[in-house]
CSV table of C-alpha atoms in Angstrom, one decimal:
chain,number,residue,atom,x,y,z
A,1,MET,CA,-10.3,-14.0,-9.5
A,2,ASP,CA,-7.1,-14.7,-11.4
A,3,TYR,CA,-4.1,-12.8,-10.1
A,4,GLU,CA,-1.4,-14.8,-12.0
A,5,THR,CA,-0.3,-11.6,-13.8
A,6,PRO,CA,-1.4,-8.3,-12.1
A,7,LEU,CA,-2.9,-5.9,-14.6
A,8,PHE,CA,-1.0,-2.7,-13.6
A,9,PHE,CA,1.9,-3.1,-16.1
A,10,HIS,CA,-0.4,-4.1,-18.9
A,11,VAL,CA,-2.5,-0.9,-18.5
A,12,MET,CA,0.5,1.3,-18.1
A,13,GLN,CA,2.1,-0.1,-21.2
A,14,TYR,CA,-1.2,0.3,-23.1
A,15,ALA,CA,-1.4,3.9,-22.1
A,16,ALA,CA,2.3,4.6,-22.9
A,17,THR,CA,1.9,3.3,-26.4
A,18,ALA,CA,-1.4,5.0,-27.2
A,19,ASP,CA,-1.7,7.2,-30.3
A,20,ARG,CA,-2.8,10.2,-28.3
A,21,ASP,CA,-1.9,12.2,-25.2
A,22,VAL,CA,-2.9,10.3,-22.0
A,23,VAL,CA,-3.2,11.3,-18.4
A,24,ASP,CA,-1.7,8.4,-16.5
A,25,MET,CA,-3.7,7.7,-13.3
A,26,VAL,CA,-2.8,4.0,-13.1
A,27,SER,CA,-0.1,3.4,-10.5
A,28,GLY,CA,0.6,5.2,-7.2
A,29,ASN,CA,3.8,7.0,-8.2
A,30,PRO,CA,3.7,10.3,-6.3
A,31,ASP,CA,4.4,13.4,-8.4
A,32,TRP,CA,4.9,16.0,-5.7
A,33,GLY,CA,8.7,15.4,-5.3
A,34,SER,CA,10.8,14.1,-2.5
A,35,PRO,CA,11.9,16.2,0.5
A,36,GLU,CA,15.3,17.9,0.0
A,37,ALA,CA,16.8,15.7,2.6
A,38,ILE,CA,16.6,12.7,0.3
A,39,SER,CA,18.9,14.3,-2.3
A,40,GLU,CA,21.1,15.6,0.5
A,41,GLY,CA,21.4,12.1,1.9
A,42,LEU,CA,22.3,10.6,-1.4
A,43,HIS,CA,25.0,13.3,-2.1
A,44,GLU,CA,26.4,12.7,1.4
A,45,TYR,CA,26.5,9.0,0.8
A,46,ALA,CA,28.2,9.2,-2.6
A,47,ASP,CA,31.3,10.7,-0.9
A,48,LEU,CA,31.7,8.0,1.6
A,49,GLY,CA,33.1,5.2,-0.5
A,50,GLY,CA,35.1,2.2,0.8
A,51,ALA,CA,33.3,0.0,3.3
A,52,ASP,CA,30.1,2.1,3.0
A,53,PHE,CA,29.7,0.8,-0.6
A,54,GLN,CA,29.7,-2.8,0.5
A,55,TYR,CA,26.9,-5.0,1.9
A,56,PRO,CA,24.9,-3.5,4.7
A,57,PRO,CA,23.8,-5.6,7.6
A,58,SER,CA,21.1,-7.9,6.2
A,59,GLU,CA,18.4,-6.8,8.5
A,60,GLY,CA,19.1,-3.1,7.7
A,61,LEU,CA,21.4,-0.3,8.7
A,62,ALA,CA,21.6,-0.2,12.5
A,63,GLU,CA,21.0,3.6,12.6
A,64,LEU,CA,17.9,3.3,10.4
A,65,ARG,CA,16.5,0.5,12.5
A,66,GLU,CA,17.1,2.5,15.7
A,67,GLU,CA,15.3,5.5,14.1
A,68,ILE,CA,12.3,3.4,13.1
A,69,ALA,CA,12.3,1.6,16.5
A,70,GLU,CA,12.1,5.0,18.4
A,71,ARG,CA,9.4,6.3,16.1
A,72,ARG,CA,7.2,3.1,16.3
A,73,ASN,CA,7.9,2.4,20.0
A,74,VAL,CA,9.3,-1.1,19.4
A,75,ALA,CA,12.6,-2.9,19.9
A,76,GLU,CA,15.2,-2.5,17.2
A,77,SER,CA,15.5,-6.3,17.1
A,78,GLN,CA,11.9,-6.6,15.9
A,79,ILE,CA,12.6,-4.7,12.7
A,80,VAL,CA,13.6,-6.0,9.3
A,81,VAL,CA,14.4,-3.3,6.6
A,82,THR,CA,13.1,-4.8,3.3
A,83,ASN,CA,13.1,-4.3,-0.4
A,84,GLY,CA,10.0,-2.0,-0.2
A,85,GLY,CA,6.6,-2.8,1.2
A,86,GLY,CA,6.2,-5.6,-1.2
A,87,GLU,CA,8.9,-7.7,0.4
A,88,ALA,CA,7.7,-6.8,3.9
A,89,ASN,CA,4.3,-8.2,3.1
A,90,TYR,CA,5.8,-11.3,1.5
A,91,LEU,CA,7.9,-11.9,4.7
A,92,ALA,CA,4.9,-11.4,6.9
A,93,MET,CA,2.6,-13.7,4.9
A,94,ALA,CA,5.3,-16.4,4.7
A,95,ARG,CA,5.8,-16.2,8.4
A,96,ALA,CA,2.1,-16.7,9.0
A,97,LEU,CA,2.2,-19.9,7.0
A,98,GLU,CA,5.4,-21.1,8.6
A,99,ARG,CA,3.7,-21.2,11.9
A,100,GLU,CA,1.7,-24.2,10.6
A,101,ARG,CA,-1.6,-23.0,12.2
A,102,GLY,CA,-3.5,-23.0,8.9
A,103,SER,CA,-3.1,-22.6,5.1
A,104,GLU,CA,-5.6,-19.8,4.4
A,105,PHE,CA,-5.6,-16.0,4.3
A,106,VAL,CA,-8.6,-13.8,5.0
A,107,LEU,CA,-8.5,-10.9,2.6
A,108,THR,CA,-10.8,-8.0,1.8
A,109,ASP,CA,-12.8,-7.5,-1.4
A,110,PRO,CA,-11.9,-5.2,-3.0
A,111,VAL,CA,-8.3,-6.0,-2.4
A,112,TYR,CA,-4.9,-4.8,-3.5
A,113,PRO,CA,-4.1,-7.5,-6.2
A,114,TYR,CA,-0.6,-8.3,-4.9
A,115,TYR,CA,-2.0,-9.9,-1.7
A,116,PRO,CA,-3.9,-12.6,-3.6
A,117,GLY,CA,-0.9,-13.0,-5.9
A,118,LYS,CA,1.4,-13.6,-2.9
A,119,THR,CA,-1.2,-16.0,-1.4
A,120,LYS,CA,-1.1,-18.1,-4.6
A,121,MET,CA,2.6,-17.9,-4.8
A,122,LEU,CA,3.0,-19.2,-1.2
A,123,GLY,CA,0.7,-22.1,-1.9
A,124,ALA,CA,-2.1,-20.9,0.3
A,125,THR,CA,-5.8,-20.2,-0.4
A,126,ALA,CA,-7.8,-17.0,0.1
A,127,ARG,CA,-11.1,-16.3,1.7
A,128,TYR,CA,-12.7,-12.9,1.0
A,129,VAL,CA,-14.6,-10.5,3.2
A,130,THR,CA,-16.6,-7.9,1.3
A,131,THR,CA,-16.3,-4.4,2.6
A,132,ALA,CA,-19.1,-1.9,2.8
A,133,ASP,CA,-19.7,0.5,-0.1
A,134,ASP,CA,-17.5,3.1,1.5
A,135,GLY,CA,-14.7,0.6,2.0
A,136,SER,CA,-15.1,0.2,5.7
A,137,LEU,CA,-14.5,-3.3,7.2
A,138,ASP,CA,-16.8,-4.9,9.8
A,139,PRO,CA,-14.7,-7.0,12.1
A,140,ALA,CA,-17.7,-9.2,12.7
A,141,ASP,CA,-17.5,-10.3,9.0
A,142,VAL,CA,-13.8,-11.1,9.4
A,143,ARG,CA,-14.6,-13.2,12.5
A,144,GLU,CA,-17.3,-15.0,10.6
A,145,ALA,CA,-14.8,-15.8,7.8
A,146,ALA,CA,-12.0,-16.9,10.1
A,147,SER,CA,-11.5,-20.5,11.0
A,148,ASP,CA,-9.0,-23.0,12.3
A,149,GLU,CA,-7.5,-22.9,8.8
A,150,THR,CA,-6.8,-19.2,9.0
A,151,ALA,CA,-3.0,-18.6,8.9
A,152,GLY,CA,-3.3,-14.8,8.5
A,153,ILE,CA,-5.6,-11.8,8.1
A,154,VAL,CA,-4.2,-9.2,5.6
A,155,VAL,CA,-5.5,-5.7,5.8
A,156,ASN,CA,-4.4,-2.3,4.3
A,157,THR,CA,-5.1,1.0,6.1
A,158,PRO,CA,-5.4,3.6,4.7
A,159,ASN,CA,-6.7,1.4,2.0
A,160,ASN,CA,-5.9,0.9,-1.7
A,161,PRO,CA,-8.2,1.0,-3.6
A,162,THR,CA,-11.1,2.3,-1.5
A,163,GLY,CA,-9.4,5.0,0.6
A,164,ALA,CA,-11.0,3.7,3.8
A,165,VAL,CA,-9.2,4.2,7.1
A,166,TYR,CA,-9.7,1.7,9.9
A,167,ASP,CA,-10.2,3.3,13.2
A,168,GLU,CA,-9.0,2.2,16.7
A,169,GLU,CA,-12.0,-0.1,17.4
A,170,THR,CA,-11.7,-1.9,14.1
A,171,MET,CA,-7.9,-2.5,14.6
A,172,ARG,CA,-8.4,-3.6,18.1
A,173,GLU,CA,-11.0,-6.2,17.0
A,174,LEU,CA,-8.8,-7.4,14.1
A,175,VAL,CA,-5.9,-8.1,16.5
A,176,ALA,CA,-8.3,-9.9,18.9
A,177,ILE,CA,-9.6,-12.1,16.0
A,178,ALA,CA,-6.1,-13.0,15.1
A,179,GLU,CA,-5.4,-14.0,18.7
A,180,GLU,CA,-8.7,-15.9,19.0
A,181,TYR,CA,-7.8,-18.1,15.9
A,182,ASP,CA,-4.0,-18.2,16.6
A,183,ALA,CA,-3.5,-16.4,13.3
A,184,LEU,CA,-1.3,-13.5,12.3
A,185,LEU,CA,-2.7,-10.1,11.4
A,186,VAL,CA,-0.7,-8.5,8.7
A,187,SER,CA,-1.4,-4.8,8.7
A,188,ASP,CA,0.0,-2.9,5.6
A,189,GLU,CA,0.2,0.7,6.7
A,190,VAL,CA,2.2,2.2,3.7
A,191,TYR,CA,-0.2,5.1,3.4
A,192,ASP,CA,-0.2,6.1,7.1
A,193,HIS,CA,1.0,9.7,6.3
A,194,PHE,CA,-2.0,10.2,4.0
A,195,ASP,CA,-4.8,10.0,6.6
A,196,PHE,CA,-7.4,12.8,6.0
A,197,SER,CA,-9.8,11.6,8.8
A,198,GLY,CA,-7.6,11.6,11.8
A,199,GLU,CA,-8.9,8.1,12.6
A,200,PHE,CA,-5.9,6.0,11.5
A,201,THR,CA,-4.7,3.6,14.2
A,202,SER,CA,-1.7,1.4,13.7
A,203,ALA,CA,-1.9,-2.3,14.7
A,204,LEU,CA,1.3,-1.5,16.7
A,205,SER,CA,-1.0,0.4,19.1
A,206,PHE,CA,-1.9,-3.0,20.5
A,207,ASP,CA,0.6,-5.2,22.3
A,208,SER,CA,0.3,-8.7,20.7
A,209,ASP,CA,2.3,-11.5,19.4
A,210,HIS,CA,-0.3,-12.0,16.7
A,211,ARG,CA,0.3,-8.9,14.5
A,212,VAL,CA,3.0,-7.8,12.0
A,213,VAL,CA,3.0,-4.2,10.7
A,214,THR,CA,4.5,-3.5,7.3
A,215,ASN,CA,5.4,-0.1,5.9
A,216,SER,CA,7.4,1.6,3.2
A,217,TYR,CA,9.0,5.0,2.4
A,218,SER,CA,8.0,4.8,-1.3
A,219,LYS,CA,4.8,6.9,-0.9
A,220,THR,CA,5.8,8.9,2.2
A,221,PHE,CA,8.9,10.4,0.5
A,222,ALA,CA,7.8,9.9,-3.1
A,223,ILE,CA,10.7,7.4,-3.8
A,224,THR,CA,9.0,4.4,-5.2
A,225,GLY,CA,12.2,3.5,-7.1
A,226,PHE,CA,14.3,3.3,-3.9
A,227,ARG,CA,12.7,0.2,-2.6
A,228,VAL,CA,13.1,0.8,1.2
A,229,GLY,CA,10.4,-0.6,3.5
A,230,TYR,CA,10.3,-2.4,6.8
A,231,ALA,CA,8.3,-5.0,8.8
A,232,VAL,CA,7.8,-5.0,12.6
A,233,PHE,CA,7.5,-8.6,13.9
A,234,PRO,CA,6.9,-10.0,17.3
A,235,GLU,CA,10.1,-11.0,19.0
A,236,SER,CA,9.1,-14.7,18.7
A,237,LEU,CA,8.8,-14.5,14.9
A,238,VAL,CA,11.5,-12.2,13.7
A,239,ASP,CA,14.5,-14.5,13.5
A,240,VAL,CA,13.0,-16.7,10.8
A,241,ALA,CA,11.8,-13.7,8.9
A,242,LYS,CA,15.3,-12.3,8.9
A,243,THR,CA,16.7,-15.6,7.5
A,244,ARG,CA,14.1,-15.6,4.7
A,245,HIS,CA,15.0,-12.0,3.9
A,246,MET,CA,18.7,-12.8,3.8
A,247,LEU,CA,18.1,-15.8,1.5
A,248,THR,CA,15.8,-13.9,-0.8
A,249,ASN,CA,17.6,-10.5,-1.1
A,250,VAL,CA,20.7,-10.6,1.0
A,251,ALA,CA,20.1,-7.0,2.0
A,252,THR,CA,18.3,-3.8,0.9
A,253,THR,CA,19.9,-1.0,-1.0
A,254,ARG,CA,22.5,0.8,1.2
A,255,PRO,CA,22.3,4.2,-0.5
A,256,GLY,CA,18.5,4.2,-0.3
A,257,GLN,CA,18.6,3.3,3.4
A,258,TYR,CA,21.1,6.1,4.1
A,259,ALA,CA,19.0,8.7,2.2
A,260,VAL,CA,15.8,7.6,4.1
A,261,LEU,CA,17.6,7.9,7.4
A,262,HIS,CA,18.8,11.4,6.5
A,263,ALA,CA,15.3,12.4,5.4
A,264,LEU,CA,13.6,11.0,8.6
A,265,GLN,CA,16.0,13.1,10.7
A,266,ASN,CA,15.8,16.3,8.6
A,267,THR,CA,12.4,16.6,7.1
A,268,ASP,CA,10.0,19.2,8.6
A,269,PRO,CA,6.5,17.9,9.4
A,270,ALA,CA,5.2,20.6,7.0
A,271,TYR,CA,6.3,18.4,4.1
A,272,TYR,CA,3.8,15.7,5.1
A,273,GLU,CA,1.0,18.2,5.9
A,274,ALA,CA,1.5,19.9,2.5
A,275,ASN,CA,1.1,16.6,0.7
A,276,ARG,CA,-2.0,15.7,2.6
A,277,GLN,CA,-3.6,19.0,1.8
A,278,LEU,CA,-2.6,18.7,-1.9
A,279,LEU,CA,-4.3,15.3,-2.1
A,280,GLU,CA,-7.5,16.5,-0.3
A,281,GLU,CA,-7.7,19.3,-2.9
A,282,ARG,CA,-7.3,16.9,-5.7
A,283,VAL,CA,-10.0,14.6,-4.4
A,284,GLU,CA,-12.4,17.6,-4.2
A,285,THR,CA,-11.5,18.7,-7.8
A,286,PHE,CA,-11.7,15.2,-9.2
A,287,THR,CA,-15.0,14.2,-7.6
A,288,ALA,CA,-16.6,17.5,-8.6
A,289,ALA,CA,-16.0,16.6,-12.2
A,290,LEU,CA,-17.2,13.0,-11.6
A,291,ASP,CA,-20.5,14.6,-10.4
A,292,ALA,CA,-20.7,16.4,-13.8
A,293,ALA,CA,-20.1,13.0,-15.5
A,294,GLY,CA,-23.0,11.5,-13.6
A,295,ALA,CA,-20.7,9.0,-11.9
A,296,ASP,CA,-20.9,7.4,-8.5
A,297,TYR,CA,-17.6,7.6,-6.6
A,298,SER,CA,-15.8,6.9,-3.4
A,299,SER,CA,-14.9,9.7,-1.0
A,300,PRO,CA,-11.5,8.5,0.4
A,301,ASP,CA,-10.5,9.1,4.0
A,302,GLY,CA,-6.9,8.4,3.2
A,303,ALA,CA,-4.4,7.3,0.6
A,304,PHE,CA,-4.8,8.8,-2.9
A,305,TYR,CA,-7.2,6.8,-4.9
A,306,VAL,CA,-10.8,7.4,-6.1
A,307,MET,CA,-13.1,4.6,-7.3
A,308,ALA,CA,-15.7,5.7,-9.9
A,309,ARG,CA,-18.6,4.0,-11.5
A,310,PHE,CA,-19.9,5.4,-14.7
A,311,PRO,CA,-23.4,4.7,-16.1
A,312,ASP,CA,-23.5,1.5,-18.3
A,313,PHE,CA,-19.7,1.3,-18.2
A,314,PRO,CA,-18.4,-1.7,-16.2
A,315,GLY,CA,-14.9,-1.6,-14.9
A,316,THR,CA,-13.4,-4.1,-17.3
A,317,LEU,CA,-10.0,-4.1,-18.9
A,318,GLU,CA,-11.7,-3.5,-22.3
A,319,ASN,CA,-13.5,-0.4,-21.0
A,320,VAL,CA,-10.3,1.0,-19.4
A,321,GLU,CA,-8.6,0.6,-22.7
A,322,ARG,CA,-11.5,2.5,-24.3
A,323,LEU,CA,-11.0,5.3,-21.8
A,324,VAL,CA,-7.4,5.5,-22.8
A,325,ASP,CA,-8.2,5.6,-26.6
A,326,GLU,CA,-11.3,7.8,-26.4
A,327,ALA,CA,-10.9,10.1,-23.4
A,328,GLY,CA,-7.1,10.1,-22.9
A,329,VAL,CA,-7.3,9.0,-19.3
A,330,ALA,CA,-5.8,5.8,-17.9
A,331,GLY,CA,-7.2,4.1,-14.8
A,332,MET,CA,-7.3,0.6,-13.4
A,333,PRO,CA,-10.2,-1.7,-14.0
A,334,GLY,CA,-12.2,-2.5,-10.9
A,335,GLU,CA,-12.2,-6.1,-11.8
A,336,ALA,CA,-8.5,-6.2,-11.0
A,337,PHE,CA,-9.4,-5.6,-7.3
A,338,GLY,CA,-12.0,-8.3,-6.9
A,339,GLU,CA,-15.7,-9.0,-7.5
A,340,SER,CA,-17.5,-6.4,-5.4
A,341,PHE,CA,-16.3,-3.4,-7.3
A,342,ASP,CA,-15.9,-5.0,-10.7
A,343,ASP,CA,-18.1,-2.3,-12.3
A,344,TRP,CA,-15.9,0.5,-11.0
A,345,VAL,CA,-12.6,2.1,-12.3
A,346,ARG,CA,-9.9,3.2,-9.9
A,347,PHE,CA,-7.9,6.4,-10.5
A,348,ALA,CA,-4.7,7.4,-8.7
A,349,LEU,CA,-4.6,11.1,-7.9
A,350,VAL,CA,-0.8,11.4,-8.3
A,351,SER,CA,-0.7,13.6,-11.4
A,352,PRO,CA,-0.5,17.4,-11.7
A,353,ARG,CA,-3.1,16.9,-14.4
A,354,VAL,CA,-5.9,15.7,-12.2
A,355,GLU,CA,-8.2,18.6,-13.1
A,356,GLU,CA,-7.5,18.0,-16.8
A,357,ALA,CA,-8.2,14.3,-16.5
A,358,ALA,CA,-11.5,15.0,-14.6
A,359,GLU,CA,-12.6,17.4,-17.4
A,360,ARG,CA,-11.8,14.8,-20.0
A,361,LEU,CA,-13.9,12.2,-18.2
A,362,ALA,CA,-16.8,14.7,-17.7
A,363,ASP,CA,-16.8,15.5,-21.4
A,364,HIS,CA,-16.6,11.8,-22.4
A,365,PHE,CA,-19.6,10.8,-20.3
A,366,ALA,CA,-21.6,13.9,-20.8
């Protein structure tokens, strides 16, 4: 698998320059709008001026870190506010290698392409564990893949692209495997507010010096352009992570942090529940049309992606471009996520035109 250049931007550009109307279901940019408190926080921040327009503390605004610490039941000192979830994962994976316990990452297949990309960028190697057809991960397979060369185990729950949610027993075992091999479990939990199953369990539920949890507000608050995320490190590992963060980014956007803090403190839980319900309805609508198209598909327990396999239509980049040109629907080729789902296409259900896209697919493959 070559992840030198992830395919997301290629497919988005191809769809944007198509000679027809295209329903974009490529990238996970939520369309349902941010809570009002995001805008309120930005307006409030804009009137501050002076010192509040200068560098924030490198590790993040103290008030935001305090809020996160209270919500996640960790010490404020363990938290680094990052430039989105992408940097949080980079810091965690780099920290795993800096421990000099190994030079290999155990990743899942299918996998979010940026994890292998970061692995290569950091000079490490990847070992893949194939998930079940429903995206579930058997910890026994992870244990079999782990070795003395394992620096880290990287997982994503709820999962992109499969929609699988790892339950309490799975997460407990993954933490135990990391401890057994003196590795670091990196648990990317960016979709934690989009769990339909009620089974989601954070790695923070287990007290261990062998796990780092990363997260972001990009999906939660529909603010992918703000780039505000965070990582929770064990106390013994956080200082070096803070230094790498400072040398890489200096700090994360101050207005974005201010707005996120305001939203955390002033957003009704109904906002999160309404978005979960919306996505569950979209999954039902989309998969019903996939039935009409004679496709196999995943039934996600979380996040907002559906994997689909159409008869005699492998999930290659060429075929995805054909879907854009002939059906007016843009998805991601399954081959971008690894080998086990390379005959599938992934669709992000973050468009108000999900039903229209489903109908186009059904007509195309009828």
